Coordinates of C-alpha atoms (C1' of nucleotides) in Angstrom, one line a residue:
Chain A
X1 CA -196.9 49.9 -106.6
X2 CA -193.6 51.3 -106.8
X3 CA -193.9 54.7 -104.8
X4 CA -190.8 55.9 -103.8
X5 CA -190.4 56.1 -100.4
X6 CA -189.2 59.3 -100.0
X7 CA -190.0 62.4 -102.4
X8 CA -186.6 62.9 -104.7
X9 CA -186.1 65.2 -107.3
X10 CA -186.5 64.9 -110.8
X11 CA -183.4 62.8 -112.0
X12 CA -182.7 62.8 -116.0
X13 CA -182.2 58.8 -115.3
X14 CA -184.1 58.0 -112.7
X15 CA -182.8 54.2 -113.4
X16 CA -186.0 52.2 -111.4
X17 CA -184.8 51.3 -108.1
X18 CA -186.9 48.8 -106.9
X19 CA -189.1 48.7 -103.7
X20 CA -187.1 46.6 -102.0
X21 CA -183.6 48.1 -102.7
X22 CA -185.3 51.2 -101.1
X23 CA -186.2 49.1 -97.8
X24 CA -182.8 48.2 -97.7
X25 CA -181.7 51.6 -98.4
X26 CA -183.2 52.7 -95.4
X27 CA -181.8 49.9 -92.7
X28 CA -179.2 50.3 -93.9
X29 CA -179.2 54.0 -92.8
X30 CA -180.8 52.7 -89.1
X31 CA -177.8 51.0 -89.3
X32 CA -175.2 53.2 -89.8
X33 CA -176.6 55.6 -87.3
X34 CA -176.2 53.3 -85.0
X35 CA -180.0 52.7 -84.2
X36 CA -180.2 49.1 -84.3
X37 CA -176.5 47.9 -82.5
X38 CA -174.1 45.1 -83.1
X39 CA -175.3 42.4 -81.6
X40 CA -179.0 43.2 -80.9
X41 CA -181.7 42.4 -83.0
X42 CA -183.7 44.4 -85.6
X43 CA -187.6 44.5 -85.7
X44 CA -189.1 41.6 -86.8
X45 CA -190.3 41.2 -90.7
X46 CA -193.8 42.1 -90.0
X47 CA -193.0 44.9 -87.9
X48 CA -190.8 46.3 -90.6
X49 CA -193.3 45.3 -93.4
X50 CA -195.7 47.5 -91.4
X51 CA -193.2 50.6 -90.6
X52 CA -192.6 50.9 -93.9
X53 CA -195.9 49.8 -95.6
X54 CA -194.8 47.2 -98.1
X55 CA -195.0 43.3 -97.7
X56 CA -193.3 40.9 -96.0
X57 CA -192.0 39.5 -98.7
X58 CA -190.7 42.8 -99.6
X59 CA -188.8 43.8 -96.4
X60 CA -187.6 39.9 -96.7
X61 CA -185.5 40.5 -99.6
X62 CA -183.9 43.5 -98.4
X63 CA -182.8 41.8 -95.4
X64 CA -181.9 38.7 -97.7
X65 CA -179.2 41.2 -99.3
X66 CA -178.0 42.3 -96.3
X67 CA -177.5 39.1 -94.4
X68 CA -175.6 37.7 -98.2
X69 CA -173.5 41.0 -97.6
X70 CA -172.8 40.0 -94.0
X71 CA -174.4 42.7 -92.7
X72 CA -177.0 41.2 -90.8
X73 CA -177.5 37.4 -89.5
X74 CA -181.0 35.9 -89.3
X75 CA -181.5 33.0 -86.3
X76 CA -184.6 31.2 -87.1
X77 CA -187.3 31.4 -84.5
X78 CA -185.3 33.9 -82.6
X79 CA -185.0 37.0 -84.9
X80 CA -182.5 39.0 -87.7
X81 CA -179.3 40.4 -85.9
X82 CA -176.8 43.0 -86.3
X83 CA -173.5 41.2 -87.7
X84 CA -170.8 41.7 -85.2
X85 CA -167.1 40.4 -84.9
X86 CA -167.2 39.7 -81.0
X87 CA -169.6 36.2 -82.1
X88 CA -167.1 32.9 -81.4
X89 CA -167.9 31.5 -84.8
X90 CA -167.0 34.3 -86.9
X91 CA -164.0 35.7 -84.6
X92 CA -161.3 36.8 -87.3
X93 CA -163.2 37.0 -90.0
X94 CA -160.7 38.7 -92.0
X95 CA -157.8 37.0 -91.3
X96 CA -157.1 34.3 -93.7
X97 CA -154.1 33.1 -92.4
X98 CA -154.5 29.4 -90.9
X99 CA -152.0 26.8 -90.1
X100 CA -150.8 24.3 -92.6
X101 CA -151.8 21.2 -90.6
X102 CA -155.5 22.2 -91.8
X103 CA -157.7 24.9 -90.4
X104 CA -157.8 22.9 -87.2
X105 CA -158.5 25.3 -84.2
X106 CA -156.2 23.2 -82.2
X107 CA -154.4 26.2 -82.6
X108 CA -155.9 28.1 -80.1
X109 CA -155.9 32.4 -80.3
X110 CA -152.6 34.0 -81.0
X111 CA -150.4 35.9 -77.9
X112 CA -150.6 39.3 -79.0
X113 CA -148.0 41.9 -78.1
X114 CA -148.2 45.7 -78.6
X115 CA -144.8 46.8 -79.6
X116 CA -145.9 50.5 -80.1
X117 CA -149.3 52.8 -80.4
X118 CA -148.9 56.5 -80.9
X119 CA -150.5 59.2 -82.4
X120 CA -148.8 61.3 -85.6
X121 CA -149.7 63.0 -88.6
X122 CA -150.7 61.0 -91.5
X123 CA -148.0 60.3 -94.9
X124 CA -149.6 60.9 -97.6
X125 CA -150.2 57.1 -98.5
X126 CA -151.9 56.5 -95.1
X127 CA -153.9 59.7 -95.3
X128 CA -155.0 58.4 -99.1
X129 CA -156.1 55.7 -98.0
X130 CA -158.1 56.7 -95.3
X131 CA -159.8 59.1 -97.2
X132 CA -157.8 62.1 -94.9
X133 CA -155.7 64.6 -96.0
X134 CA -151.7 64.3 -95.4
X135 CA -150.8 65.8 -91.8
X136 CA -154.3 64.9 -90.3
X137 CA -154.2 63.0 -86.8
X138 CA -153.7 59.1 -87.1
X139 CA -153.3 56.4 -84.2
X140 CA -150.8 54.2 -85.5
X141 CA -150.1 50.7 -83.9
X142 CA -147.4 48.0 -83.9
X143 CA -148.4 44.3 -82.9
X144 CA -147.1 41.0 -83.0
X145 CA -149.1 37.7 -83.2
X146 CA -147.2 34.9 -82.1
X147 CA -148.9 31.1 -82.2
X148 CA -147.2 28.5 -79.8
X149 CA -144.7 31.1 -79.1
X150 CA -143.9 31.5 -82.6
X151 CA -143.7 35.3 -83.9
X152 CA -145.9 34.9 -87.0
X153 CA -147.4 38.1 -87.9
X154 CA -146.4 41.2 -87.2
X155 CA -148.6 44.0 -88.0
X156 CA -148.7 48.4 -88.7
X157 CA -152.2 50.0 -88.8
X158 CA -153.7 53.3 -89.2
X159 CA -156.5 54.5 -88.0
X160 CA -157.9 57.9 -88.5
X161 CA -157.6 60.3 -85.2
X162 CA -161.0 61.3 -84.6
X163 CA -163.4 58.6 -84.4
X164 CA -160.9 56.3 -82.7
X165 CA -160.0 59.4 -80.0
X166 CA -158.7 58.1 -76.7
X167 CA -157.6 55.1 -77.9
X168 CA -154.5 53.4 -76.2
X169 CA -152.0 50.6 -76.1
X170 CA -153.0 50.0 -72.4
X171 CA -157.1 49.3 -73.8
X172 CA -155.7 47.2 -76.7
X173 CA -153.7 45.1 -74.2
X174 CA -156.4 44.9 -71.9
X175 CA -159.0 43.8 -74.2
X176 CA -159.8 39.9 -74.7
X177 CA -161.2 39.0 -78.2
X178 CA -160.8 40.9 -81.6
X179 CA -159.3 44.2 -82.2
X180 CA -162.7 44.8 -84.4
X181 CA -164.5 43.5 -81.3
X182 CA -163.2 46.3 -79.6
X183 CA -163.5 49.1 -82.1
X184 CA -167.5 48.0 -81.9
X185 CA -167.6 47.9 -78.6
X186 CA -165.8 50.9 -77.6
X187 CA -166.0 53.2 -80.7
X188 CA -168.4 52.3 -82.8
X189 CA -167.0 51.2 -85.6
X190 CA -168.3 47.9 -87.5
X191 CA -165.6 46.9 -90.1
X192 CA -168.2 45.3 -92.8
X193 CA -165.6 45.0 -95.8
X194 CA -161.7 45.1 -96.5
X195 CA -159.7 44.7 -99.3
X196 CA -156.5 43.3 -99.4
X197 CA -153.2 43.9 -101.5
X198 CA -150.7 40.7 -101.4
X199 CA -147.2 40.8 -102.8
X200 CA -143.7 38.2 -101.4
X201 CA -141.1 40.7 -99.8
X202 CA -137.9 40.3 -97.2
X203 CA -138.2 42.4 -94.2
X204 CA -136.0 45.2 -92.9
X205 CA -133.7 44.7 -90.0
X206 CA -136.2 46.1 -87.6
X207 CA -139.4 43.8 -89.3
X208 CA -136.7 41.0 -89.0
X209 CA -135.8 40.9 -85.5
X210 CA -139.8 41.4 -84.2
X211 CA -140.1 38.3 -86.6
X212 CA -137.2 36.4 -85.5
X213 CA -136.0 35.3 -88.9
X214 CA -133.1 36.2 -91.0
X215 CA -133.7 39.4 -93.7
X216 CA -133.3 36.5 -96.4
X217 CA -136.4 35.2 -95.3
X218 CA -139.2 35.6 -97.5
X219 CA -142.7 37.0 -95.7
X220 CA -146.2 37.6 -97.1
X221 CA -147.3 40.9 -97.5
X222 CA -150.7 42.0 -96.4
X223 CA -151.8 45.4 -97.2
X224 CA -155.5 45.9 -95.9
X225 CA -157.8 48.9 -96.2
X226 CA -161.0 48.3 -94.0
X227 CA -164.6 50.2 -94.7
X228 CA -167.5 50.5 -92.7
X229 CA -170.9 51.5 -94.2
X230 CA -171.0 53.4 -97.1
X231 CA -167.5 52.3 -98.1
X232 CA -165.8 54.6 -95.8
X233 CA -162.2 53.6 -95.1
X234 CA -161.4 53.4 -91.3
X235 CA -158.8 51.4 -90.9
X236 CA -154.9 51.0 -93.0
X237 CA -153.5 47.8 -92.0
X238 CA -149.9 46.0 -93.4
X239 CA -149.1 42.6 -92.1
X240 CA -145.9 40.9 -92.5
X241 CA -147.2 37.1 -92.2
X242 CA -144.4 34.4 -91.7
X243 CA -145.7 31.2 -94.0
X244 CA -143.2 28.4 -92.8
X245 CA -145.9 26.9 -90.7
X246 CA -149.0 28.8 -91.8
X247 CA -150.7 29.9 -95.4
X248 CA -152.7 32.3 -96.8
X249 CA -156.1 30.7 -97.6
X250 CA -158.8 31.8 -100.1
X251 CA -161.6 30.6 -101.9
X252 CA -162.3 31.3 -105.4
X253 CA -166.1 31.3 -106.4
Chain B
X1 CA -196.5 21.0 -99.9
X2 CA -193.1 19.5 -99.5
X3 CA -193.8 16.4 -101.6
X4 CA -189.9 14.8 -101.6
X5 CA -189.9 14.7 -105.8
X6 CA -188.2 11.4 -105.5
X7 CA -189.1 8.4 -103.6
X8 CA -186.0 8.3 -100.6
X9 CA -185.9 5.3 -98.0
X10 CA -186.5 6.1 -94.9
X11 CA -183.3 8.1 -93.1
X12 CA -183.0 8.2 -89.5
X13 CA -183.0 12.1 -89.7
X14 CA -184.2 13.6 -92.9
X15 CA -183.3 16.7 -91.9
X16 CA -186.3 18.3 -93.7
X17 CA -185.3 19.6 -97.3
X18 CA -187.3 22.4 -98.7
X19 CA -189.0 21.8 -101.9
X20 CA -186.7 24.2 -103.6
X21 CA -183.1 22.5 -102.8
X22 CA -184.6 19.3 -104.3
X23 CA -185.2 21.4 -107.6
X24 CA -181.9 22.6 -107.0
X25 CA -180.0 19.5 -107.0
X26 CA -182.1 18.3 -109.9
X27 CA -180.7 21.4 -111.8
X28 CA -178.0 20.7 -110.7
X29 CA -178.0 16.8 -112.1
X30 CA -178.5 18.1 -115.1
X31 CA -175.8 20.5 -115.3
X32 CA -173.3 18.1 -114.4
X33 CA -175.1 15.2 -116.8
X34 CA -174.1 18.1 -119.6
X35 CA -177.9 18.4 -120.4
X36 CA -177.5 22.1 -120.6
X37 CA -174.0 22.9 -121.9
X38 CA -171.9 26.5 -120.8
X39 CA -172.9 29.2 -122.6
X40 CA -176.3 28.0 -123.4
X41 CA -179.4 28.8 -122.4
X42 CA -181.5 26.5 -119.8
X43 CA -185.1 26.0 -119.8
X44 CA -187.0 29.2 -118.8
X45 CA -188.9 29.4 -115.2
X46 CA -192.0 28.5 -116.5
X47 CA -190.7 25.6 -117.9
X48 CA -189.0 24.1 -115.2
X49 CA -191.9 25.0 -112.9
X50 CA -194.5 22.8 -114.8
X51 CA -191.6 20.3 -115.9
X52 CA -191.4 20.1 -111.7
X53 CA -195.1 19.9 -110.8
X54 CA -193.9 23.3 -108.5
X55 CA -194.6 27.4 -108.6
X56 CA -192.5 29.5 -110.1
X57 CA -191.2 31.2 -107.0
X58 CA -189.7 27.9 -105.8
X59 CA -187.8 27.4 -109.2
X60 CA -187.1 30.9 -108.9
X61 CA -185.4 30.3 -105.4
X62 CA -183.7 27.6 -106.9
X63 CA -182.0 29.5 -109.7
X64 CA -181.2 32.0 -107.4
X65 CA -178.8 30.1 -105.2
X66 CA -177.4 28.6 -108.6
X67 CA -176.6 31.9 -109.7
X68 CA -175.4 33.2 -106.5
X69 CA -173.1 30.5 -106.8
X70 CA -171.2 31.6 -110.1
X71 CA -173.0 28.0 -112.0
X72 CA -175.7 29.9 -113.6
X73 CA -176.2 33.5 -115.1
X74 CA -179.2 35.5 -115.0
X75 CA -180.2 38.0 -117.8
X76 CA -183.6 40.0 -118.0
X77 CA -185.0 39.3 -120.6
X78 CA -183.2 36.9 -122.8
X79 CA -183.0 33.9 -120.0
X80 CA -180.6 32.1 -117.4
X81 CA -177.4 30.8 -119.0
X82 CA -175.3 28.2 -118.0
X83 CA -172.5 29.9 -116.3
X84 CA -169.0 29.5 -118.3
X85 CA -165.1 30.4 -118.8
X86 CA -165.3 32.1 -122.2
X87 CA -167.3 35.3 -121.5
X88 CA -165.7 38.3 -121.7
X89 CA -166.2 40.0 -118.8
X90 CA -165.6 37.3 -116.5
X91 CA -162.3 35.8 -118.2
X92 CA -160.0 34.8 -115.6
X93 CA -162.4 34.7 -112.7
X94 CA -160.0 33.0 -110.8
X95 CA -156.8 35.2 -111.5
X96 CA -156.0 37.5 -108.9
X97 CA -153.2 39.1 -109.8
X98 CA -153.6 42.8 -111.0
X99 CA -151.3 45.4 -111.9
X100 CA -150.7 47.8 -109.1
X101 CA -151.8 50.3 -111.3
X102 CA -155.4 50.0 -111.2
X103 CA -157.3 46.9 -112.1
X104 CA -156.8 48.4 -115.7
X105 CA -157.4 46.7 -118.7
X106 CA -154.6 48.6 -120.3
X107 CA -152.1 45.9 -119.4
X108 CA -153.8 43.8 -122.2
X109 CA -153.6 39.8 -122.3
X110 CA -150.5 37.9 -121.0
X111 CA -148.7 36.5 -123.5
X112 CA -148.0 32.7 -123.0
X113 CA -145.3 30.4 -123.4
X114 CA -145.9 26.4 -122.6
X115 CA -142.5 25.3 -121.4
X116 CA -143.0 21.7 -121.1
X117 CA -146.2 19.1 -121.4
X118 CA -146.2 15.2 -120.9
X119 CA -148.0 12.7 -119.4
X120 CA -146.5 11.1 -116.2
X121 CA -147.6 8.5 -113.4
X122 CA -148.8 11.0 -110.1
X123 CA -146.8 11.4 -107.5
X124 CA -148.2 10.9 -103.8
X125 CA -149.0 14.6 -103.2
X126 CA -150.2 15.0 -106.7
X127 CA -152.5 11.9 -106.4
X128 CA -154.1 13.3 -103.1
X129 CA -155.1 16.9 -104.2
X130 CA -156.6 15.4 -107.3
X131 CA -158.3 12.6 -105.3
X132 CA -156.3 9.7 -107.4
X133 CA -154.0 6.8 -106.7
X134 CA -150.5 7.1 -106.4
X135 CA -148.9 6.2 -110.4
X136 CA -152.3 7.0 -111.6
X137 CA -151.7 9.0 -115.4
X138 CA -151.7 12.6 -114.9
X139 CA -150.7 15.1 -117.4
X140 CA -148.3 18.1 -116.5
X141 CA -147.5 21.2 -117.7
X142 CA -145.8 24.1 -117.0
X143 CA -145.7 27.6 -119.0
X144 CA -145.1 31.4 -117.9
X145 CA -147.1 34.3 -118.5
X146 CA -145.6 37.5 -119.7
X147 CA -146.8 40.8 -119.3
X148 CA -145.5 43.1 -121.9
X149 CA -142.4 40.9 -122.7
X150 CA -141.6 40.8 -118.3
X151 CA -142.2 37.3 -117.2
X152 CA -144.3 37.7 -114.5
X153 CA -145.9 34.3 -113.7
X154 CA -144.9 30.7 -114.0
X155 CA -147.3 27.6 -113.7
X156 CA -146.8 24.1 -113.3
X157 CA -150.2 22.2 -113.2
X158 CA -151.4 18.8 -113.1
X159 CA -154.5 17.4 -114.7
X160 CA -156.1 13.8 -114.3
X161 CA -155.2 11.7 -117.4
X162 CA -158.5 10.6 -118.2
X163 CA -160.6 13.3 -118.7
X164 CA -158.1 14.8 -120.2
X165 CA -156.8 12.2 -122.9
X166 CA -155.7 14.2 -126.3
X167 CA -154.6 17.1 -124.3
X168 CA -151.5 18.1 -126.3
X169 CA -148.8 21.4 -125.5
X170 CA -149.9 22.1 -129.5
X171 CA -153.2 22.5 -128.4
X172 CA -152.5 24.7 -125.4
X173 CA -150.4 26.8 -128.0
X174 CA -152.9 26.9 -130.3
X175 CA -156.4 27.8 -128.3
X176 CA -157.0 31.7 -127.9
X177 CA -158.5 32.7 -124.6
X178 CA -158.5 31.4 -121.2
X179 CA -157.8 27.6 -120.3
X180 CA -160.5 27.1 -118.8
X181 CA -162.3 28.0 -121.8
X182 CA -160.5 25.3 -123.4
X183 CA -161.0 22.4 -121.0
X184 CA -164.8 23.6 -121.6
X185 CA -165.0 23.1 -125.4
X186 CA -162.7 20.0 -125.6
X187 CA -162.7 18.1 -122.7
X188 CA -166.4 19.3 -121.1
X189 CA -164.9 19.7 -118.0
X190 CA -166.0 23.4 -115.9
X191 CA -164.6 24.6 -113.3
X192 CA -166.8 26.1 -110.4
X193 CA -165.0 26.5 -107.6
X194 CA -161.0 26.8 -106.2
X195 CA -158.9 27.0 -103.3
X196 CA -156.0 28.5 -103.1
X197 CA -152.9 28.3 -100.7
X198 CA -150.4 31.2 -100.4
X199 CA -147.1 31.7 -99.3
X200 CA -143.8 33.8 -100.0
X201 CA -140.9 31.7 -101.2
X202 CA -137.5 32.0 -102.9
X203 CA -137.3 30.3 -106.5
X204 CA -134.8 27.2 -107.4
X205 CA -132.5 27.9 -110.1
X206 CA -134.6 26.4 -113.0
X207 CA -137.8 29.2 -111.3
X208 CA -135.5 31.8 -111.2
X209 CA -133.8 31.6 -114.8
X210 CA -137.7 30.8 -116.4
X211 CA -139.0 34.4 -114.7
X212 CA -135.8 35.9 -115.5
X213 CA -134.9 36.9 -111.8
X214 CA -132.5 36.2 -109.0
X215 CA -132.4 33.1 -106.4
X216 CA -133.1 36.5 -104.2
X217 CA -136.1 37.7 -105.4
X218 CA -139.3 36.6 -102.7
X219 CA -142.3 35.4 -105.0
X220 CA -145.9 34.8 -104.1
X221 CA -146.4 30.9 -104.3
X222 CA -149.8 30.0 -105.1
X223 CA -151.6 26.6 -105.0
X224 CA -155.0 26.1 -106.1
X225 CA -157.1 23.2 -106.6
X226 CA -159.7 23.7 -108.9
X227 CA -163.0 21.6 -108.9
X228 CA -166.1 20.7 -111.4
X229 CA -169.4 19.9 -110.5
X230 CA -170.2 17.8 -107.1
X231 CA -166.4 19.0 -105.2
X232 CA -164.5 16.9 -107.9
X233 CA -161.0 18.3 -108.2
X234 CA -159.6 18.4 -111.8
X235 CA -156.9 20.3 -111.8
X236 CA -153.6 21.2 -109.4
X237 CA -151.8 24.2 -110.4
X238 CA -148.3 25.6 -108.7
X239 CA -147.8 29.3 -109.4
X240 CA -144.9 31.4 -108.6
X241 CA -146.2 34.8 -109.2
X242 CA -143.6 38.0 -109.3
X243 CA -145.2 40.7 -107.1
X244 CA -142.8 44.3 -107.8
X245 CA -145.2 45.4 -110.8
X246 CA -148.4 42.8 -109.6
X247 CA -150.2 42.3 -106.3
X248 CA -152.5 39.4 -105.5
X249 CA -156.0 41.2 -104.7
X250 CA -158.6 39.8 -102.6
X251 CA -161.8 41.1 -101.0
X252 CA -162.8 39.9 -97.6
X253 CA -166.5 39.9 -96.9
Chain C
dC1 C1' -195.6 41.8 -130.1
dA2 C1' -194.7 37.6 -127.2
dG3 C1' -191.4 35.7 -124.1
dT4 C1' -188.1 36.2 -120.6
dG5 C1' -186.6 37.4 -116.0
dG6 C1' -187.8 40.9 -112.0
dT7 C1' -190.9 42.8 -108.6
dC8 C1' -194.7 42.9 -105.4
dT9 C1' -198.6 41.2 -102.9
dA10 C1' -201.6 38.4 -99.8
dG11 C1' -202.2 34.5 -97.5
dA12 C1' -201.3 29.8 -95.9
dC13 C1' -198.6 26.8 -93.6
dC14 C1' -194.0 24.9 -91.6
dA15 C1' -189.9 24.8 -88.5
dC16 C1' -187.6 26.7 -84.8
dT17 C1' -187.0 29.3 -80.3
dG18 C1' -188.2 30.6 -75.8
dG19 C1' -191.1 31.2 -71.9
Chain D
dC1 C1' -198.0 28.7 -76.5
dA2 C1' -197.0 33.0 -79.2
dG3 C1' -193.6 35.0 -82.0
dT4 C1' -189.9 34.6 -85.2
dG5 C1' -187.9 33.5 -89.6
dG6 C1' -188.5 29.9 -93.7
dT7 C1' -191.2 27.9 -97.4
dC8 C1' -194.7 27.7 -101.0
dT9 C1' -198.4 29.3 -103.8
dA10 C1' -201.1 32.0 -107.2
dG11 C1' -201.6 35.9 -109.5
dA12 C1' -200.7 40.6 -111.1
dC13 C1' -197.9 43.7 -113.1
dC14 C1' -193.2 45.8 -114.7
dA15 C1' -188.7 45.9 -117.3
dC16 C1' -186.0 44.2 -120.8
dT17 C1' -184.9 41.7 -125.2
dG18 C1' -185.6 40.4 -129.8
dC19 C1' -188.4 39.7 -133.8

DNA sequence: CAGTGGTCTAGACCACTGG
DNA sequence: CAGTGGTCTAGACCACTGC
């Protein structure tokens, strides 16, 4: 069949975009408006087949794309689900760093400390990378993550003023779980993607002393811009990761 | 249907395979038997479907998880390839370090230099990444990569001696492209899959003087394990990569 | 043009979850 | 038990490639 969904103009290239990538075009746009929530479930496949008056098998792959893309989780028997970061299993998602004596969770969560959270106007690196323009509002926040007692990681972000308005140090002291738990919960924003930039550096005095090690110390690096739907950046993040007793862990595909 | 395609004793819990993962794994048999070879073409759906006794949509399912999983390549068309090393497009797959200015292709291919290469008896750390005895033959080598005449990466890697008898530093010199295109075509060995381990560490002296910087300088230490077919490792590699011009880029999911 | 993979459908049945 | 996602089939048609 092959009838586009909704009526678009005449486009020189039109470039055939099949049924089902138009089925996922549009949960995906339920989802980013917030319509179907982290955590809840969506309509079932033959409730969606019906909405939208294609197959089962249609609205299937669509979903099939979004769950691969992390976007939604399907539970057999039980229904598809909004992805969220406050589920145990998939806690820290994005944060690759792991102890060396395996990925054992003998480990337990870190003991996080907020050293500072203010608001300011964004450099122009933070405000490129958010997609802002230099002098808009940012929050920007100070952590440490200490394991054991250790200081391992400590931590700058950036978040852009508006959508993350009235956030505090008091709420991100007081909340238990993940930061992205929290930014869900509270703000509505799903982090969905990141991108990381690694490079080996020494630390300045300050970085040095919140670390506990010596500015001859060599420290990991972590420059991460988070995006939400539709690739829009929402969060600047650069970690300084201590990797005596921990390491960086990826898998190549 | 869900006819089990081979006759299986009886297992407490036969945890129910669908008809398509047993096609998979017979794909995958043959893949690893070197029935189909990188770079060629397997049989076409069709094929495999009446070769199988099942529809198309279950090889189709089949290919599709192969494919998703980097071992196959799909192309409308022409037909599904066996994935390999040598392409274009995806040379160095498993290379992450970029210029930091763009992902650019301007930088042009490193230029290599093999340091050192001979065959010694593994050592016990050696011998457990690559899942061999202790004193079992390995082969070592070490080289540096240069980007436009700055030394900017420098490898030491290990290889089990078996598959890899013949394996020479002339050879290494000689070959054009990536190694893994090389361990392809001579050895028939394909790597699928990697895990790597990241830290920040000062160089010895004999790192330092091969990368041309000072006992000073924090590097990004990388250790991968790379495995064929089936989890087999076949290669441990050691890299000390200089991040002031190059950053280590990852995408989290 | 024939052959390949890619899309879409309709329907049947299976496995899992919860009330 | 009804409702969900998961598997499998058979057949039609489309898009792309190469001869």
């Amino acid at each position: 069949m092959n009838t586009p969904l909704s009526a678009l103009p005449d486009t020189p290239t039109p470039a055939f975009s099949p049924l089902y990538q138009q089925i996922k075009a549009l949960i995906l746009q339920n989802l980013k408006a917030g319509e179907w929530k982290p955590g809840e479930p969506i309509p079932s496949e033959m409730d969606l087949a019906a909405r939208f008056r294609v197959s089962q098998g249609t609205v299937r792959k669509a979903i099939d794309e979004l769950a691969a893309e992390n976007l939604l989780v399907r539970r057999q028997g039980k229904g598809t689900f909004v992805a969220t970061h406050t589920e145990h299993h998939v806690q820290y998602r994005f944060l690759k760093l792991v102890p060396d004596s395996g990925d054992l969770n003998t480990e337990g969560p870190a003991e996080r400390t907020i050293v500072d959270c203010k608001r300011l106007r964004a450099a122009a690196d933070v405000a490129r990378a958010l997609s802002l323009r230099t002098g808009d509002a940012v929050l920007q926040v100070r952590r440490v993550l200490a394991y054991g007692g250790v200081a391992t990681i400590l931590e700058d972000l950036w978040l852009p003023g508006v959508p993350f308005k009235g956030l505090t140090a008091e709420r991100l002291t007081a909340w238990r779980g993940p930061m992205y738990s929290l930014f869900e919960a509270e703000f509505g924003v799903h982090m969905i993607r990141a991108e990381e930039k690694i490079r080996a550096v020494l630390p300045d005095a300050a970085q040095a002393e919140l670390l506990a090690v010596t500015h001859a110390t060599p420290l990991l690096s972590v420059e991460r811009v988070a995006y939400t739907y539709h690739d829009t950046p929402m969060e600047l993040r650069r970690g300084l990761y201590r990797t005596d007793t921990h390491h960086y862990r990826n898998e190549l595909g």
